[in-house]
Amino acid sequence: MQKGKMFIISGPSGVGKSTVLHELFKNREDLYFSISATTREPREGEEDGVHYHFISVQRFQELIDAEALLEYAEYVGNFYGTPKKYVDRAMNDGKDVILDIEVQGALQVKTKRPDTVRIFIAPPSWEELERRLTSRGTDSPEKVQKRLLRAKSELQTADVYDYFVINDSVENAVRELSAIMLAEHCKPADRMKILSE
Ligand code: ADP
Ligand code: 5GP
């Protein structure tokens, strides 16, 4: 069986990553979403073990000490990290793994696993990003401004990514993501492995 591939999706908070990924995952048994650990408080509607593993700072430090995280980073006052075990298990089961992580974490993963494919999702405009962050209604005006500032610095790093998707409509963004993932499976190195099996 072919091992799955790892895909990183990064992009500013509020750009629509969760929304687009939710659509992408419909009827896709071949994909695995990596559930991150975070010290941030759950938003309304978020479930522990579904959207994130919501844990304390102390527990997060224990995971770092045990080298249980593939990568981790601090983002606007909270810690976020990718548990290694489940990602490796899913890839060994032949599933493509998707990590929704910010740019520092993406850099750490690329260093450890150079064959990871990185996709940056951008908003159609800054005004639209601010509108989405505000309309989500989960962050105070002060937090929205912090997330917007962070978004501008994140965009500076986007040129090291392999692909750039603009989330104008969810449908378009999902179509582009699916096309990128499919194309990555058509690379000669992968296809020739199938022949030699
Ligand atoms: P992220 O996961 O990147 O932080 P969300 O998926 O939570 O972002 O989306 C932020 C807000 O933007 C949500 O209210 C969502 O419904 C809205 N949204 C997402 N994609 C689009 C889009 N293409 N057009 C309009 N609104 C969108
Ligand atoms: P949010 O609080 O909006 O859910 O996420 C804030 C940021 O943290 C987003 O850019 C998201 O991609 C990122 N993030 C979520 N999980 C992880 C993770 O495990 N590692 C890293 N490095 N970033 C993450």
mmCIF file of C-alpha atoms and ligand atoms in Angstrom:
data_model
loop_
_atom_site.group_PDB
_atom_site.id
_atom_site.type_symbol
_atom_site.label_atom_id
_atom_site.label_comp_id
_atom_site.label_asym_id
_atom_site.label_seq_id
_atom_site.Cartn_x
_atom_site.Cartn_y
_atom_site.Cartn_z
ATOM 1 C CA MET A 1 0.000 0.000 0.000
ATOM 2 C CA GLN A 2 1.188 3.530 -0.801
ATOM 3 C CA LYS A 3 1.956 5.674 2.252
ATOM 4 C CA GLY A 4 -0.198 8.791 2.565
ATOM 5 C CA LYS A 5 1.162 12.280 1.985
ATOM 6 C CA MET A 6 1.297 15.164 4.402
ATOM 7 C CA PHE A 7 -0.307 18.500 3.426
ATOM 8 C CA ILE A 8 -0.024 21.690 5.448
ATOM 9 C CA ILE A 9 -2.713 24.337 5.164
ATOM 10 C CA SER A 10 -1.714 27.735 6.552
ATOM 11 C CA GLY A 11 -3.335 31.110 6.310
ATOM 12 C CA PRO A 12 -4.486 33.971 8.498
ATOM 13 C CA SER A 13 -6.964 33.331 11.247
ATOM 14 C CA GLY A 14 -10.466 33.966 9.878
ATOM 15 C CA VAL A 15 -9.548 33.370 6.233
ATOM 16 C CA GLY A 16 -11.863 30.344 6.178
ATOM 17 C CA LYS A 17 -9.521 27.348 6.645
ATOM 18 C CA SER A 18 -11.920 25.398 8.888
ATOM 19 C CA THR A 19 -14.867 26.158 6.607
ATOM 20 C CA VAL A 20 -13.026 25.053 3.459
ATOM 21 C CA LEU A 21 -11.582 21.939 5.124
ATOM 22 C CA HIS A 22 -15.006 20.974 6.445
ATOM 23 C CA GLU A 23 -16.282 20.935 2.839
ATOM 24 C CA LEU A 24 -13.181 19.146 1.539
ATOM 25 C CA PHE A 25 -13.599 16.330 4.060
ATOM 26 C CA LYS A 26 -17.153 15.488 3.014
ATOM 27 C CA ASN A 27 -17.205 11.910 1.653
ATOM 28 C CA ARG A 28 -13.417 11.622 1.768
ATOM 29 C CA GLU A 29 -12.470 8.490 3.729
ATOM 30 C CA ASP A 30 -8.954 8.765 2.283
ATOM 31 C CA LEU A 31 -8.154 11.943 4.256
ATOM 32 C CA TYR A 32 -7.186 12.379 7.895
ATOM 33 C CA PHE A 33 -7.416 15.711 9.725
ATOM 34 C CA SER A 34 -4.737 16.127 12.367
ATOM 35 C CA ILE A 35 -6.403 17.325 15.568
ATOM 36 C CA SER A 36 -4.054 19.754 17.272
ATOM 37 C CA ALA A 37 -3.528 20.274 20.972
ATOM 38 C CA THR A 38 -4.090 23.842 22.166
ATOM 39 C CA THR A 39 -4.117 25.847 25.379
ATOM 40 C CA ARG A 40 -6.732 28.271 23.976
ATOM 41 C CA GLU A 41 -10.291 28.229 25.328
ATOM 42 C CA PRO A 42 -12.869 26.410 23.162
ATOM 43 C CA ARG A 43 -15.105 28.661 21.040
ATOM 44 C CA GLU A 44 -18.838 28.154 21.078
ATOM 45 C CA GLY A 45 -19.610 24.982 19.124
ATOM 46 C CA GLU A 46 -16.075 23.588 19.351
ATOM 47 C CA GLU A 47 -15.755 20.108 20.812
ATOM 48 C CA ASP A 48 -12.819 18.597 22.638
ATOM 49 C CA GLY A 49 -11.262 15.817 20.538
ATOM 50 C CA VAL A 50 -13.064 16.998 17.381
ATOM 51 C CA HIS A 51 -11.787 20.501 16.622
ATOM 52 C CA TYR A 52 -8.867 20.487 19.064
ATOM 53 C CA HIS A 53 -7.610 18.691 22.137
ATOM 54 C CA PHE A 54 -8.107 21.509 24.653
ATOM 55 C CA ILE A 55 -5.416 21.128 27.319
ATOM 56 C CA SER A 56 -3.695 23.112 30.083
ATOM 57 C CA VAL A 57 -0.323 24.850 29.681
ATOM 58 C CA GLN A 58 1.148 22.281 32.090
ATOM 59 C CA ARG A 59 -0.098 19.342 29.975
ATOM 60 C CA PHE A 60 1.189 21.079 26.848
ATOM 61 C CA GLN A 61 4.644 21.358 28.437
ATOM 62 C CA GLU A 62 4.529 17.629 29.302
ATOM 63 C CA LEU A 63 3.855 16.817 25.635
ATOM 64 C CA ILE A 64 6.834 18.959 24.575
ATOM 65 C CA ASP A 65 9.072 17.253 27.158
ATOM 66 C CA ALA A 66 7.943 13.801 25.988
ATOM 67 C CA GLU A 67 8.727 14.804 22.361
ATOM 68 C CA ALA A 68 5.158 13.863 21.485
ATOM 69 C CA LEU A 69 4.649 16.894 19.218
ATOM 70 C CA LEU A 70 5.754 17.001 15.578
ATOM 71 C CA GLU A 71 5.828 20.809 15.884
ATOM 72 C CA TYR A 72 4.420 23.539 18.103
ATOM 73 C CA ALA A 73 4.143 27.311 18.221
ATOM 74 C CA GLU A 74 2.714 30.199 20.191
ATOM 75 C CA TYR A 75 -0.044 32.146 18.410
ATOM 76 C CA VAL A 76 -1.630 35.328 19.815
ATOM 77 C CA GLY A 77 -1.117 34.258 23.433
ATOM 78 C CA ASN A 78 -1.838 30.518 23.189
ATOM 79 C CA PHE A 79 0.117 27.365 22.365
ATOM 80 C CA TYR A 80 -0.769 25.025 19.521
ATOM 81 C CA GLY A 81 0.915 21.734 18.546
ATOM 82 C CA THR A 82 0.557 18.647 16.357
ATOM 83 C CA PRO A 83 0.525 15.254 18.149
ATOM 84 C CA LYS A 84 2.975 13.040 16.227
ATOM 85 C CA LYS A 85 1.517 9.585 16.893
ATOM 86 C CA TYR A 86 -1.818 9.910 15.045
ATOM 87 C CA VAL A 87 -0.283 11.608 12.015
ATOM 88 C CA ASP A 88 2.212 8.784 11.517
ATOM 89 C CA ARG A 89 -0.441 6.128 12.034
ATOM 90 C CA ALA A 90 -2.768 7.656 9.413
ATOM 91 C CA MET A 91 0.027 8.000 6.848
ATOM 92 C CA ASN A 92 1.049 4.380 7.397
ATOM 93 C CA ASP A 93 -2.595 3.448 6.788
ATOM 94 C CA GLY A 94 -2.315 5.114 3.355
ATOM 95 C CA LYS A 95 -4.289 8.243 4.254
ATOM 96 C CA ASP A 96 -3.351 11.768 3.254
ATOM 97 C CA VAL A 97 -2.911 13.872 6.364
ATOM 98 C CA ILE A 98 -3.916 17.521 6.584
ATOM 99 C CA LEU A 99 -2.412 19.862 9.154
ATOM 100 C CA ASP A 100 -4.109 23.243 9.691
ATOM 101 C CA ILE A 101 -1.151 25.047 11.271
ATOM 102 C CA GLU A 102 0.428 28.515 11.261
ATOM 103 C CA VAL A 103 3.655 29.461 9.497
ATOM 104 C CA GLN A 104 6.254 28.804 12.251
ATOM 105 C CA GLY A 105 4.937 25.278 12.728
ATOM 106 C CA ALA A 106 4.900 24.775 8.957
ATOM 107 C CA LEU A 107 8.590 25.642 8.847
ATOM 108 C CA GLN A 108 9.386 23.100 11.581
ATOM 109 C CA VAL A 109 7.496 20.337 9.754
ATOM 110 C CA LYS A 110 9.162 21.129 6.421
ATOM 111 C CA THR A 111 12.592 20.837 8.086
ATOM 112 C CA LYS A 112 11.739 17.466 9.661
ATOM 113 C CA ARG A 113 9.721 16.099 6.719
ATOM 114 C CA PRO A 114 10.904 17.789 3.498
ATOM 115 C CA ASP A 115 8.385 15.974 1.293
ATOM 116 C CA THR A 116 5.463 17.776 2.990
ATOM 117 C CA VAL A 117 3.356 19.879 0.609
ATOM 118 C CA ARG A 118 2.552 23.376 1.883
ATOM 119 C CA ILE A 119 -0.499 25.316 0.768
ATOM 120 C CA PHE A 120 -1.197 28.925 1.783
ATOM 121 C CA ILE A 121 -4.791 30.163 1.877
ATOM 122 C CA ALA A 122 -5.230 33.928 1.494
ATOM 123 C CA PRO A 123 -8.279 36.206 1.681
ATOM 124 C CA PRO A 124 -9.496 38.107 -1.405
ATOM 125 C CA SER A 125 -8.713 41.386 0.492
ATOM 126 C CA TRP A 126 -7.793 42.668 3.978
ATOM 127 C CA GLU A 127 -11.221 44.284 4.301
ATOM 128 C CA GLU A 128 -12.863 40.907 3.683
ATOM 129 C CA LEU A 129 -10.558 39.221 6.226
ATOM 130 C CA GLU A 130 -11.518 41.789 8.874
ATOM 131 C CA ARG A 131 -15.187 41.290 7.983
ATOM 132 C CA ARG A 132 -14.893 37.482 8.361
ATOM 133 C CA LEU A 133 -12.997 37.719 11.655
ATOM 134 C CA THR A 134 -15.558 40.155 13.031
ATOM 135 C CA SER A 135 -18.615 38.313 11.718
ATOM 136 C CA ARG A 136 -17.424 35.018 13.230
ATOM 137 C CA GLY A 137 -18.069 36.788 16.537
ATOM 138 C CA THR A 138 -15.595 34.708 18.554
ATOM 139 C CA ASP A 139 -12.904 37.323 19.209
ATOM 140 C CA SER A 140 -12.973 40.705 20.958
ATOM 141 C CA PRO A 141 -12.205 43.771 18.753
ATOM 142 C CA GLU A 142 -8.745 43.846 20.374
ATOM 143 C CA LYS A 143 -8.097 40.160 19.483
ATOM 144 C CA VAL A 144 -9.360 40.772 15.947
ATOM 145 C CA GLN A 145 -6.763 43.561 15.547
ATOM 146 C CA LYS A 146 -4.007 41.278 16.922
ATOM 147 C CA ARG A 147 -5.013 38.522 14.480
ATOM 148 C CA LEU A 148 -5.042 41.014 11.573
ATOM 149 C CA LEU A 149 -1.542 42.239 12.452
ATOM 150 C CA ARG A 150 -0.324 38.665 12.621
ATOM 151 C CA ALA A 151 -2.019 37.946 9.265
ATOM 152 C CA LYS A 152 -0.014 40.689 7.545
ATOM 153 C CA SER A 153 3.304 39.264 8.779
ATOM 154 C CA GLU A 154 2.205 35.729 7.816
ATOM 155 C CA LEU A 155 1.531 36.790 4.246
ATOM 156 C CA GLN A 156 5.213 37.841 3.942
ATOM 157 C CA THR A 157 6.209 34.180 4.317
ATOM 158 C CA ALA A 158 3.729 32.858 1.754
ATOM 159 C CA ASP A 159 6.211 32.786 -1.127
ATOM 160 C CA VAL A 160 8.064 29.798 0.376
ATOM 161 C CA TYR A 161 4.867 27.735 0.159
ATOM 162 C CA ASP A 162 4.296 25.303 -2.723
ATOM 163 C CA TYR A 163 0.803 26.591 -3.586
ATOM 164 C CA PHE A 164 -1.328 29.695 -3.001
ATOM 165 C CA VAL A 165 -5.126 29.477 -2.877
ATOM 166 C CA ILE A 166 -7.394 32.539 -2.575
ATOM 167 C CA ASN A 167 -10.553 31.780 -0.621
ATOM 168 C CA ASP A 168 -12.970 33.950 -2.579
ATOM 169 C CA SER A 169 -15.715 31.350 -2.660
ATOM 170 C CA VAL A 170 -15.602 28.161 -0.581
ATOM 171 C CA GLU A 171 -16.473 26.094 -3.651
ATOM 172 C CA ASN A 172 -13.515 27.458 -5.649
ATOM 173 C CA ALA A 173 -11.095 27.021 -2.776
ATOM 174 C CA VAL A 174 -12.172 23.386 -2.281
ATOM 175 C CA ARG A 175 -11.820 22.719 -6.004
ATOM 176 C CA GLU A 176 -8.292 24.151 -6.031
ATOM 177 C CA LEU A 177 -7.256 22.230 -2.920
ATOM 178 C CA SER A 178 -8.562 18.949 -4.368
ATOM 179 C CA ALA A 179 -6.737 19.618 -7.644
ATOM 180 C CA ILE A 180 -3.452 20.320 -5.846
ATOM 181 C CA MET A 181 -3.725 17.123 -3.803
ATOM 182 C CA LEU A 182 -4.538 15.055 -6.858
ATOM 183 C CA ALA A 183 -1.646 16.551 -8.849
ATOM 184 C CA GLU A 184 0.767 15.769 -6.003
ATOM 185 C CA HIS A 185 -0.207 12.103 -6.317
ATOM 186 C CA CYS A 186 0.673 12.169 -10.033
ATOM 187 C CA LYS A 187 4.349 13.023 -9.457
ATOM 188 C CA PRO A 188 6.623 10.488 -11.209
ATOM 189 C CA ALA A 189 8.393 9.437 -7.999
ATOM 190 C CA ASP A 190 5.073 8.266 -6.526
ATOM 191 C CA ARG A 191 3.609 6.750 -9.646
ATOM 192 C CA MET A 192 6.789 4.809 -10.429
ATOM 193 C CA LYS A 193 6.758 3.303 -6.928
ATOM 194 C CA ILE A 194 3.362 1.774 -7.781
ATOM 195 C CA LEU A 195 4.841 0.164 -10.908
ATOM 196 C CA SER A 196 7.770 -1.297 -9.028
ATOM 197 C CA GLU A 197 5.599 -2.844 -6.285
HETATM 198 P P1 ADP B 1 -10.268 29.997 10.007
HETATM 199 O O1 ADP B 1 -10.474 28.520 10.262
HETATM 200 O O2 ADP B 1 -9.313 30.253 8.872
HETATM 201 O O3 ADP B 1 -9.881 30.764 11.235
HETATM 202 P P2 ADP B 1 -13.190 30.062 9.616
HETATM 203 O O4 ADP B 1 -13.385 28.845 8.778
HETATM 204 O O5 ADP B 1 -13.569 30.005 11.057
HETATM 205 O O6 ADP B 1 -11.674 30.601 9.493
HETATM 206 O O7 ADP B 1 -13.978 31.235 8.868
HETATM 207 C C1 ADP B 1 -14.094 32.559 9.416
HETATM 208 C C2 ADP B 1 -15.436 33.153 9.016
HETATM 209 O O8 ADP B 1 -15.448 33.389 7.589
HETATM 210 C C3 ADP B 1 -16.626 32.223 9.288
HETATM 211 O O9 ADP B 1 -17.700 33.019 9.790
HETATM 212 C C4 ADP B 1 -16.948 31.607 7.928
HETATM 213 O O10 ADP B 1 -18.313 31.278 7.809
HETATM 214 C C5 ADP B 1 -16.567 32.743 6.971
HETATM 215 N N1 ADP B 1 -16.100 32.272 5.634
HETATM 216 C C6 ADP B 1 -15.247 31.260 5.356
HETATM 217 N N2 ADP B 1 -15.014 31.146 4.029
HETATM 218 C C7 ADP B 1 -15.752 32.123 3.430
HETATM 219 C C8 ADP B 1 -15.955 32.528 2.055
HETATM 220 N N3 ADP B 1 -15.339 31.930 1.028
HETATM 221 N N4 ADP B 1 -16.794 33.567 1.824
HETATM 222 C C9 ADP B 1 -17.422 34.196 2.854
HETATM 223 N N5 ADP B 1 -17.272 33.867 4.166
HETATM 224 C C10 ADP B 1 -16.455 32.841 4.467
HETATM 225 P P1 5GP B 2 -7.455 29.395 15.923
HETATM 226 O O1 5GP B 2 -7.262 29.913 17.310
HETATM 227 O O2 5GP B 2 -8.044 30.457 15.011
HETATM 228 O O3 5GP B 2 -8.188 28.077 15.859
HETATM 229 O O4 5GP B 2 -6.005 29.085 15.328
HETATM 230 C C1 5GP B 2 -5.013 30.084 15.336
HETATM 231 C C2 5GP B 2 -3.860 29.656 14.442
HETATM 232 O O5 5GP B 2 -3.220 28.498 14.986
HETATM 233 C C3 5GP B 2 -4.290 29.284 13.019
HETATM 234 O O6 5GP B 2 -3.382 29.917 12.124
HETATM 235 C C4 5GP B 2 -4.109 27.779 12.971
HETATM 236 O O7 5GP B 2 -3.732 27.329 11.667
HETATM 237 C C5 5GP B 2 -2.953 27.591 13.938
HETATM 238 N N1 5GP B 2 -2.844 26.233 14.484
HETATM 239 C C6 5GP B 2 -3.834 25.368 14.802
HETATM 240 N N2 5GP B 2 -3.326 24.197 15.240
HETATM 241 C C7 5GP B 2 -1.972 24.334 15.189
HETATM 242 C C8 5GP B 2 -0.875 23.460 15.517
HETATM 243 O O8 5GP B 2 -1.017 22.305 15.920
HETATM 244 N N3 5GP B 2 0.376 23.950 15.347
HETATM 245 C C9 5GP B 2 0.610 25.223 14.889
HETATM 246 N N4 5GP B 2 1.891 25.583 14.730
HETATM 247 N N5 5GP B 2 -0.392 26.070 14.573
HETATM 248 C C10 5GP B 2 -1.677 25.625 14.722
#
